């Protein structure tokens, strides 16, 4: 089923729901709405996006924590990775709670318009939080990540303790500043693109369907 035809079955059912009280038709509508759970529907795709995020988080976070606990040869790195792992695990747990609330919304019912409105509202609130937390955390972690990467690249966890910052050539400072600036711009655009790809585009389709249902409602009254 193409994206243009997604939820057409819901739209048809909505129109018929207001125009007939026939019991057999009500059963048919219920079966039609049940098709919204098929893999090619927007709601299912939205839930898959949540699942990808949550499963990935619950895999990566324990690995970071385990590696940090296992290797304390680089104390700064161990503390950094341990903090990162705990933070990610906390966020993923929060995402799971939000996902359960969104997943509990039932599109199979008599008030499809209200269900879609609730789904869109809850998902949009999650998207705002998700986008902001990723933007802020990413920007905050740039410098600590660069320090850890520098230690790994140098193969010496104590290299910064011996470094004479005043002796570093100005060109190196300029390069680092430009690198961080370019990274920040690229990162902001990436986060916005990623959130749109994972969640935003599905919400846009849900909004279009809700708008379509709202336009059809007066015509069937």
XYZ file of N, CA, C and O in Angstrom, residues 11-202:
768
model
N -10.551 6.224 6.786
C -11.358 7.336 6.293
C -12.719 6.849 5.817
O -13.756 7.440 6.120
N -12.722 5.754 5.061
C -13.978 5.198 4.560
C -14.876 4.769 5.718
O -16.085 5.014 5.716
N -14.252 4.136 6.701
C -15.031 3.660 7.848
C -15.649 4.817 8.614
O -16.777 4.746 9.082
N -14.881 5.892 8.746
C -15.369 7.073 9.466
C -16.601 7.653 8.794
O -17.577 8.007 9.442
N -16.543 7.739 7.456
C -17.673 8.285 6.728
C -18.916 7.422 6.886
O -20.017 7.917 7.100
N -18.743 6.108 6.791
C -19.879 5.200 6.905
C -20.423 5.156 8.328
O -21.598 4.922 8.553
N -19.559 5.393 9.292
C -19.953 5.301 10.693
C -21.016 6.335 11.033
O -21.898 6.101 11.842
N -20.934 7.503 10.419
C -21.890 8.570 10.704
C -23.154 8.468 9.864
O -24.117 9.141 10.118
N -23.140 7.653 8.854
C -24.262 7.631 7.926
C -25.141 6.404 8.094
O -26.152 6.266 7.431
N -24.790 5.486 8.981
C -25.586 4.280 9.137
C -25.495 3.754 10.547
O -24.458 3.823 11.183
N -26.598 3.215 11.038
C -26.615 2.614 12.371
C -26.823 1.113 12.262
O -27.130 0.441 13.237
N -26.691 0.576 11.074
C -26.911 -0.842 10.825
C -25.891 -1.679 11.582
O -24.695 -1.406 11.534
N -26.342 -2.711 12.292
C -25.438 -3.523 13.118
C -24.406 -4.245 12.269
O -23.235 -4.344 12.634
N -24.825 -4.765 11.110
C -23.883 -5.463 10.247
C -22.808 -4.512 9.736
O -21.635 -4.889 9.617
N -23.208 -3.290 9.436
C -22.233 -2.298 8.974
C -21.248 -1.962 10.099
O -20.058 -1.761 9.851
N -21.750 -1.900 11.323
C -20.872 -1.622 12.456
C -19.798 -2.683 12.591
O -18.637 -2.385 12.878
N -20.162 -3.944 12.367
C -19.192 -5.036 12.423
C -18.172 -4.881 11.305
O -16.963 -5.074 11.504
N -18.650 -4.517 10.129
C -17.750 -4.326 8.989
C -16.761 -3.196 9.251
O -15.569 -3.287 8.926
N -17.267 -2.121 9.873
C -16.408 -0.982 10.196
C -15.326 -1.390 11.179
O -14.162 -1.026 11.049
N -15.731 -2.179 12.182
C -14.761 -2.636 13.182
C -13.655 -3.458 12.526
O -12.475 -3.304 12.831
N -14.026 -4.310 11.581
C -13.031 -5.120 10.883
C -12.141 -4.240 10.003
O -10.940 -4.470 9.873
N -12.757 -3.230 9.391
C -11.982 -2.327 8.539
C -10.962 -1.549 9.355
O -9.801 -1.406 8.968
N -11.417 -1.058 10.509
C -10.504 -0.320 11.364
C -9.388 -1.211 11.894
O -8.274 -0.748 12.124
N -9.684 -2.479 12.083
C -8.668 -3.397 12.588
C -7.490 -3.531 11.629
O -6.373 -3.837 12.037
N -7.743 -3.244 10.354
C -6.663 -3.317 9.371
C -5.614 -2.238 9.596
O -4.531 -2.294 9.021
N -5.927 -1.258 10.431
C -4.958 -0.201 10.704
C -3.735 -0.726 11.438
O -2.737 -0.040 11.553
N -3.807 -1.948 11.934
C -2.677 -2.530 12.634
C -1.745 -3.277 11.683
O -0.754 -3.843 12.116
N -2.052 -3.319 10.427
C -1.177 -3.985 9.473
C 0.139 -3.222 9.367
O 0.207 -2.015 9.613
N 1.241 -3.939 8.993
C 2.578 -3.328 8.996
C 2.725 -2.084 8.126
O 3.651 -1.311 8.331
N 1.858 -1.903 7.123
C 2.036 -0.768 6.218
C 1.261 0.464 6.649
O 1.103 1.391 5.870
N 0.769 0.500 7.869
C 0.050 1.692 8.329
C 1.000 2.642 9.031
O 2.049 2.250 9.545
N 0.599 3.878 9.095
C 1.436 4.912 9.704
C 1.651 4.649 11.189
O 2.762 4.813 11.702
N 0.612 4.244 11.881
C 0.735 4.019 13.309
C 1.745 2.916 13.617
O 2.553 3.021 14.546
N 1.707 1.869 12.828
C 2.646 0.767 13.026
C 4.071 1.227 12.748
O 5.009 0.869 13.467
N 4.254 2.039 11.712
C 5.583 2.556 11.406
C 6.086 3.447 12.540
O 7.275 3.433 12.885
N 5.183 4.227 13.116
C 5.552 5.087 14.233
C 6.001 4.248 15.425
O 7.017 4.544 16.069
N 5.267 3.182 15.711
C 5.628 2.310 16.820
C 6.958 1.610 16.553
O 7.740 1.389 17.485
N 7.234 1.278 15.305
C 8.508 0.648 14.970
C 9.670 1.606 15.231
O 10.751 1.183 15.668
N 9.456 2.889 14.948
C 10.497 3.877 15.211
C 10.819 3.929 16.699
O 11.983 3.996 17.091
N 9.775 3.901 17.522
C 9.985 3.875 18.968
C 10.768 2.628 19.375
O 11.698 2.696 20.178
N 10.375 1.491 18.817
C 11.022 0.227 19.183
C 12.501 0.231 18.813
O 13.339 -0.268 19.579
N 12.837 0.778 17.650
C 14.235 0.850 17.226
C 15.042 1.654 18.236
O 16.145 1.256 18.647
N 14.513 2.800 18.652
C 15.194 3.662 19.617
C 15.380 2.950 20.953
O 16.468 2.952 21.538
N 14.316 2.343 21.432
C 14.337 1.734 22.760
C 15.252 0.515 22.804
O 16.080 0.367 23.715
N 15.129 -0.358 21.813
C 15.965 -1.557 21.784
C 17.438 -1.189 21.652
O 18.298 -1.752 22.345
N 17.728 -0.229 20.766
C 19.121 0.213 20.599
C 19.680 0.767 21.905
O 20.816 0.486 22.280
N 18.862 1.566 22.596
C 19.302 2.159 23.849
C 19.577 1.122 24.918
O 20.571 1.215 25.654
N 18.708 0.109 25.009
C 18.883 -0.926 26.022
C 20.032 -1.880 25.679
O 20.468 -2.649 26.544
N 20.515 -1.835 24.451
C 21.701 -2.623 24.081
C 22.973 -1.822 24.327
O 23.937 -2.311 24.929
N 22.982 -0.571 23.866
C 24.186 0.264 23.942
C 24.508 0.680 25.377
O 25.662 0.638 25.800
N 23.484 1.090 26.139
C 23.723 1.600 27.499
C 24.437 0.592 28.399
O 25.459 0.925 29.023
N 23.969 -0.647 28.504
C 24.682 -1.623 29.346
C 26.096 -1.906 28.860
O 26.988 -2.166 29.679
N 26.312 -1.846 27.537
C 27.655 -2.072 27.007
C 28.612 -0.966 27.462
O 29.766 -1.234 27.822
N 28.142 0.276 27.424
C 28.965 1.392 27.889
C 29.289 1.252 29.374
O 30.431 1.455 29.799
N 28.268 0.896 30.149
C 28.460 0.739 31.596
C 29.426 -0.411 31.888
O 30.340 -0.286 32.715
N 29.236 -1.540 31.184
C 30.095 -2.707 31.408
C 31.542 -2.405 31.036
O 32.476 -2.788 31.759
N 31.744 -1.721 29.911
C 33.110 -1.390 29.486
C 33.771 -0.428 30.473
O 34.954 -0.568 30.795
N 33.003 0.534 30.967
C 33.547 1.500 31.930
C 33.962 0.808 33.221
O 35.004 1.111 33.806
N 33.145 -0.143 33.682
C 33.458 -0.869 34.914
C 34.656 -1.798 34.709
O 35.498 -1.962 35.601
N 34.732 -2.378 33.506
C 35.788 -3.355 33.227
C 37.161 -2.702 33.104
O 38.160 -3.232 33.584
N 37.229 -1.552 32.455
C 38.520 -0.929 32.163
C 38.642 0.423 32.873
O 38.070 1.415 32.441
N 39.433 0.459 33.958
C 39.681 1.695 34.687
C 41.093 2.213 34.442
O 41.610 3.024 35.218
N 41.740 1.730 33.364
C 43.088 2.206 33.053
C 43.067 3.694 32.710
O 44.035 4.416 32.944
N 41.968 4.136 32.146
C 41.757 5.554 31.868
C 40.612 6.008 32.766
O 39.440 5.792 32.456
N 40.955 6.597 33.904
C 39.938 6.963 34.899
C 38.926 7.946 34.327
O 37.711 7.792 34.504
N 39.426 8.968 33.616
C 38.519 9.956 33.013
C 37.565 9.268 32.037
O 36.356 9.516 32.054
N 38.118 8.393 31.187
C 37.304 7.689 30.202
C 36.276 6.785 30.849
O 35.124 6.715 30.396
N 36.677 6.103 31.915
C 35.753 5.204 32.602
C 34.593 5.981 33.218
O 33.426 5.581 33.097
N 34.909 7.088 33.877
C 33.861 7.916 34.485
C 32.951 8.509 33.409
O 31.724 8.548 33.560
N 33.564 8.951 32.314
C 32.797 9.537 31.213
C 31.828 8.516 30.621
O 30.631 8.790 30.449
N 32.326 7.309 30.309
C 31.484 6.273 29.711
C 30.430 5.764 30.689
O 29.296 5.481 30.293
N 30.802 5.645 31.958
C 29.845 5.191 32.958
C 28.702 6.195 33.102
O 27.526 5.815 33.139
N 29.043 7.469 33.159
C 28.015 8.521 33.259
C 27.134 8.528 32.021
O 25.906 8.674 32.114
N 27.766 8.357 30.865
C 27.025 8.348 29.606
C 26.071 7.163 29.553
O 24.915 7.295 29.142
N 26.546 6.001 29.963
C 25.710 4.807 29.953
C 24.509 4.932 30.869
O 23.386 4.566 30.503
N 24.740 5.451 32.076
C 23.639 5.634 33.034
C 22.633 6.663 32.513
O 21.415 6.484 32.631
N 23.148 7.729 31.909
C 22.274 8.766 31.359
C 21.420 8.200 30.235
O 20.196 8.414 30.188
N 22.046 7.471 29.309
C 21.307 6.876 28.195
C 20.263 5.881 28.702
O 19.137 5.821 28.184
N 20.637 5.087 29.700
C 19.711 4.091 30.240
C 18.502 4.776 30.872
O 17.362 4.310 30.726
N 18.734 5.890 31.544
C 17.642 6.649 32.157
C 16.708 7.213 31.085
O 15.479 7.131 31.206
N 17.309 7.775 30.036
C 16.497 8.352 28.958
C 15.693 7.280 28.223
O 14.514 7.483 27.916
N 16.324 6.155 27.962
C 15.625 5.079 27.257
C 14.466 4.556 28.101
O 13.399 4.216 27.563
N 14.659 4.487 29.407
C 13.578 4.052 30.297
C 12.415 5.041 30.226
O 11.239 4.644 30.218
N 12.747 6.328 30.146
C 11.713 7.356 30.000
C 10.998 7.203 28.650
O 9.766 7.316 28.579
N 11.777 6.934 27.587
C 11.170 6.725 26.272
C 10.208 5.548 26.304
O 9.150 5.580 25.666
N 10.585 4.497 27.041
C 9.742 3.312 27.133
C 8.410 3.640 27.786
O 7.355 3.169 27.342
N 8.451 4.456 28.832
C 7.217 4.868 29.499
C 6.320 5.655 28.538
O 5.108 5.423 28.452
N 6.928 6.578 27.810
C 6.167 7.367 26.842
C 5.604 6.480 25.734
O 4.472 6.669 25.279
N 6.403 5.513 25.304
C 5.970 4.604 24.243
C 4.759 3.784 24.686
O 3.824 3.563 23.908
N 4.768 3.340 25.941
C 3.640 2.558 26.447
C 2.352 3.376 26.420
O 1.278 2.852 26.110
N 2.464 4.664 26.735
C 1.276 5.524 26.719
C 0.762 5.718 25.292
O -0.447 5.729 25.061
N 1.691 5.905 24.353
C 1.291 6.097 22.958
C 0.735 4.804 22.377
O -0.257 4.800 21.655
N 1.378 3.681 22.703
C 0.933 2.397 22.174
C -0.439 2.005 22.699
O -1.183 1.254 22.055
N -0.798 2.509 23.893
C -2.089 2.160 24.490
C -3.266 2.821 23.783
O -4.415 2.435 24.003
N -2.980 3.814 22.948
C -4.058 4.483 22.211
C -4.654 3.505 21.214
O -3.944 2.864 20.443
N -5.958 3.387 21.218
C -6.650 2.416 20.377
C -7.354 3.124 19.223
O -8.294 3.885 19.436
N -6.871 2.869 18.010
C -7.506 3.465 16.836
C -8.752 2.694 16.411
O -9.530 3.184 15.594
N -8.900 1.487 16.926
C -10.054 0.670 16.564
C -11.188 0.999 17.522
O -11.249 0.505 18.639
N -12.085 1.871 17.101
C -13.193 2.276 17.968
C -14.093 3.248 17.259
O -13.884 3.603 16.106
N -15.096 3.698 17.974
C -16.098 4.559 17.349
C -15.625 6.000 17.189
O -16.072 6.699 16.303
N -14.725 6.441 18.086
C -14.291 7.838 18.032
C -12.874 7.913 17.476
O -11.914 8.184 18.191
N -12.739 7.658 16.204
C -11.428 7.632 15.552
C -10.772 9.009 15.581
O -9.569 9.132 15.784
N -11.577 10.037 15.394
C -11.048 11.400 15.366
C -10.383 11.755 16.691
O -9.279 12.312 16.725
N -11.038 11.419 17.789
C -10.478 11.711 19.108
C -9.202 10.914 19.356
O -8.229 11.419 19.940
N -9.196 9.658 18.911
C -8.014 8.813 19.098
C -6.814 9.352 18.326
O -5.692 9.383 18.836
N -7.052 9.783 17.103
C -5.969 10.349 16.299
C -5.457 11.648 16.919
O -4.247 11.900 16.932
N -6.368 12.463 17.418
C -5.975 13.713 18.060
C -5.086 13.443 19.270
O -4.063 14.107 19.471
N -5.463 12.461 20.071
C -4.676 12.106 21.252
C -3.310 11.558 20.841
O -2.284 11.905 21.440
N -3.300 10.716 19.825
C -2.042 10.136 19.346
C -1.088 11.213 18.854
O 0.107 11.216 19.196
N -1.599 12.137 18.065
C -0.774 13.222 17.531
C -0.247 14.101 18.658
O 0.931 14.461 18.685
N -1.115 14.443 19.606
C -0.720 15.320 20.706
C 0.391 14.700 21.552
O 1.413 15.352 21.835
N 0.240 13.439 21.930
C 1.235 12.775 22.763
C 2.551 12.585 22.020
O 3.629 12.746 22.599
N 2.457 12.242 20.748
C 3.680 12.027 19.976
C 4.426 13.327 19.752
O 5.661 13.371 19.820
N 3.702 14.405 19.500
C 4.354 15.704 19.298
C 5.069 16.170 20.562
O 6.160 16.739 20.485
N 4.457 15.932 21.724
C 5.117 16.308 22.980
C 6.402 15.501 23.171
O 7.420 16.041 23.632
N 6.346 14.224 22.813
C 7.546 13.399 22.912
C 8.619 13.892 21.952
O 9.802 13.953 22.304
N 8.230 14.255 20.738
C 9.188 14.705 19.724
C 9.919 15.960 20.197
O 11.140 16.079 20.027
N 9.180 16.899 20.780
C 9.800 18.133 21.277
C 10.836 17.813 22.343
O 11.966 18.320 22.308
N 10.464 16.961 23.298
C 11.410 16.577 24.352
C 12.608 15.844 23.767
O 13.764 16.141 24.107
N 12.335 14.889 22.886
C 13.402 14.064 22.299
C 14.388 14.920 21.507
O 15.601 14.765 21.643
N 13.862 15.831 20.702
C 14.735 16.691 19.903
C 15.571 17.598 20.798
O 16.793 17.723 20.608
N 14.948 18.217 21.786
C 15.672 19.145 22.659
C 16.732 18.443 23.493
O 17.853 18.950 23.636
N 16.397 17.289 24.062
C 17.355 16.591 24.911
C 18.557 16.133 24.105
O 19.698 16.160 24.579
N 18.327 15.719 22.865
C 19.444 15.301 22.015
C 20.301 16.490 21.586
O 21.531 16.381 21.523
N 19.670 17.615 21.318
C 20.425 18.810 20.946
C 21.281 19.299 22.109
O 22.489 19.516 21.966
N 20.674 19.442 23.266
C 21.401 19.980 24.418
C 22.493 19.038 24.893
O 23.628 19.465 25.171
N 22.178 17.755 24.990
C 23.177 16.793 25.443
C 24.336 16.702 24.463
O 25.504 16.629 24.860
N 24.004 16.707 23.177
C 25.058 16.633 22.168
C 26.012 17.809 22.258
O 27.236 17.638 22.168
N 25.459 18.998 22.444
C 26.292 20.194 22.530
C 27.111 20.205 23.824
O 28.272 20.611 23.830
N 26.495 19.742 24.912
C 27.211 19.706 26.193
C 28.359 18.696 26.163
O 29.423 18.928 26.749
N 28.159 17.590 25.461
C 29.136 16.497 25.470
C 30.245 16.649 24.426
O 31.133 15.792 24.358
N 30.209 17.713 23.628
C 31.220 17.873 22.578
C 32.627 17.917 23.175
O 33.513 17.146 22.768
N 32.844 18.803 24.120
C 34.188 18.973 24.691
C 34.643 17.720 25.446
O 35.768 17.236 25.222
N 33.825 17.162 26.367
C 34.247 15.923 27.042
C 34.551 14.790 26.067
O 35.500 14.030 26.274
N 33.763 14.700 24.993
C 34.005 13.655 23.998
C 35.319 13.884 23.257
O 36.052 12.924 22.973
N 35.619 15.144 22.950
C 36.875 15.458 22.275
C 38.070 15.132 23.168
O 39.088 14.607 22.690
N 37.946 15.421 24.466
C 39.035 15.113 25.399
C 39.266 13.601 25.463
O 40.408 13.130 25.401
N 38.180 12.860 25.564
C 38.297 11.400 25.622
C 38.875 10.853 24.315
O 39.744 9.968 24.326
N 38.411 11.386 23.204
C 38.941 10.949 21.909
C 40.419 11.284 21.755
O 41.185 10.501 21.182
N 40.826 12.438 22.270
C 42.236 12.841 22.205
C 43.104 11.885 23.027
O 44.201 11.496 22.609
N 42.591 11.487 24.193
C 43.324 10.543 25.027
C 43.458 9.184 24.339
O 44.516 8.562 24.367
N 42.369 8.741 23.735
C 42.394 7.449 23.034
C 43.359 7.503 21.866
O 44.170 6.582 21.643
N 43.279 8.610 21.085
C 44.154 8.743 19.918
C 45.623 8.813 20.293
O 46.497 8.276 19.595
N 45.928 9.457 21.426
C 47.314 9.591 21.869
C 47.800 8.340 22.580
O 49.009 8.150 22.760
N 46.864 7.498 23.002
C 47.238 6.292 23.722
C 47.788 6.575 25.104
O 48.532 5.773 25.668
N 47.428 7.736 25.651
C 47.962 8.149 26.957
C 46.872 8.924 27.696
O 46.535 10.048 27.325
N 46.334 8.313 28.760
C 45.239 8.947 29.491
C 45.687 10.157 30.300
O 44.865 10.967 30.718
N 46.994 10.310 30.509
C 47.501 11.426 31.315
C 48.136 12.515 30.463
O 48.790 13.420 30.995
N 47.923 12.460 29.172
C 48.602 13.393 28.277
C 48.195 14.844 28.544
O 49.011 15.764 28.414
N 46.947 15.064 28.932
C 46.487 16.432 29.169
C 47.139 17.040 30.406
O 47.283 18.255 30.500
N 47.511 16.198 31.339
C 48.165 16.699 32.552
C 49.547 17.269 32.254
O 50.043 18.148 32.967
N 50.161 16.765 31.189
C 51.517 17.214 30.846
C 51.523 18.252 29.731
O 52.561 18.790 29.375
N 50.339 18.492 29.168
C 50.274 19.406 28.028
C 50.416 20.857 28.481
O 49.856 21.270 29.497
N 51.170 21.614 27.700
C 51.346 23.044 27.953
C 50.473 23.795 26.947
O 50.857 23.977 25.790
N 49.288 24.193 27.414
C 48.327 24.808 26.505
C 48.868 26.090 25.885
O 48.542 26.426 24.736
N 49.736 26.816 26.631
C 50.279 28.079 26.117
C 51.221 27.858 24.940
O 51.433 28.764 24.125
N 51.768 26.654 24.846
C 52.725 26.374 23.771
C 52.065 25.898 22.483
O 52.736 25.727 21.463
N 50.762 25.688 22.531
C 50.054 25.204 21.338
C 49.977 26.321 20.309
O 49.622 27.457 20.625
N 50.283 25.989 19.070
C 50.292 26.983 17.988
C 48.890 27.548 17.776
O 47.898 26.807 17.819
N 48.779 28.861 17.521
C 47.457 29.489 17.281
C 46.658 28.815 16.165
O 45.424 28.775 16.221
N 47.374 28.291 15.169
C 46.673 27.631 14.062
C 45.902 26.407 14.545
O 44.818 26.089 14.027
N 46.458 25.733 15.541
C 45.780 24.562 16.097
C 44.498 24.980 16.808
O 43.444 24.332 16.683
N 44.572 26.088 17.569
C 43.387 26.600 18.248
C 42.308 27.014 17.232
O 41.129 26.711 17.412
N 42.736 27.683 16.166
C 41.787 28.115 15.127
C 41.117 26.911 14.475
O 39.899 26.889 14.248
N 41.934 25.900 14.188
C 41.387 24.684 13.573
C 40.350 24.037 14.488
O 39.264 23.629 14.034
N 40.664 23.937 15.779
C 39.742 23.303 16.724
C 38.442 24.089 16.860
O 37.353 23.507 16.929
N 38.574 25.419 16.899
C 37.370 26.257 17.002
C 36.486 26.080 15.764
O 35.259 25.934 15.870
N 37.112 26.099 14.585
C 36.359 25.918 13.345
C 35.731 24.525 13.271
O 34.595 24.364 12.806
N 36.487 23.543 13.754
C 35.970 22.166 13.755
C 34.738 22.052 14.643
O 33.721 21.459 14.247
N 34.818 22.621 15.847
C 33.688 22.557 16.777
C 32.482 23.301 16.207
O 31.341 22.822 16.290
N 32.727 24.468 15.598
C 31.634 25.250 15.015
C 30.947 24.467 13.891
O 29.711 24.416 13.811
N 31.755 23.860 13.019
C 31.201 23.075 11.913
C 30.448 21.858 12.442
O 29.370 21.502 11.931
N 31.007 21.240 13.475
C 30.350 20.069 14.060
C 29.000 20.443 14.665
O 28.016 19.705 14.507
N 28.949 21.578 15.361
C 27.700 22.021 15.990
C 26.620 22.235 14.941
O 25.476 21.770 15.090
N 26.967 22.929 13.854
C 25.991 23.187 12.785
C 25.514 21.874 12.171
O 24.303 21.644 11.992
N 26.466 21.002 11.861
C 26.123 19.718 11.250
C 25.273 18.876 12.201
O 24.314 18.209 11.778
N 25.620 18.913 13.483
C 24.904 18.106 14.462
C 23.460 18.585 14.613
O 22.529 17.773 14.686
N 23.256 19.888 14.665
C 21.905 20.436 14.798
C 21.043 20.018 13.609
O 19.893 19.571 13.784
N 21.581 20.134 12.404
C 20.832 19.736 11.215
C 20.562 18.236 11.206
O 19.488 17.778 10.805
N 21.556 17.453 11.661
C 21.381 15.997 11.683
C 20.268 15.598 12.641
O 19.436 14.739 12.317
N 20.268 16.188 13.844
C 19.242 15.848 14.830
C 17.851 16.171 14.286
O 16.916 15.366 14.410
N 17.710 17.344 13.680
C 16.409 17.728 13.126
C 15.987 16.779 12.008
O 14.816 16.378 11.923
N 16.952 16.411 11.152
C 16.653 15.471 10.062
C 16.269 14.108 10.621
O 15.304 13.486 10.170
N 17.020 13.642 11.613
C 16.783 12.314 12.187
C 15.419 12.240 12.864
O 14.667 11.264 12.673
N 15.078 13.263 13.635
C 13.784 13.284 14.318
C 12.643 13.321 13.305
O 11.618 12.654 13.474
N 12.825 14.083 12.243
C 11.813 14.152 11.193
C 11.654 12.795 10.507
O 10.531 12.351 10.231
N 12.784 12.140 10.265
C 12.776 10.846 9.583
C 12.129 9.773 10.450
O 11.327 8.962 9.973
N 12.446 9.751 11.739
C 11.969 8.707 12.627
C 10.537 8.928 13.088
O 9.760 7.979 13.223
N 10.171 10.185 13.344
C 8.867 10.461 13.950
C 8.048 11.517 13.212
O 6.852 11.341 12.990
N 8.698 12.629 12.859
C 7.966 13.762 12.303
C 7.151 13.443 11.066
O 6.005 13.881 10.941
N 7.728 12.687 10.155
C 7.015 12.403 8.895
C 5.769 11.562 9.145
O 4.754 11.700 8.446
N 5.819 10.690 10.144
C 4.647 9.884 10.463
C 3.553 10.741 11.090
O 2.373 10.554 10.789
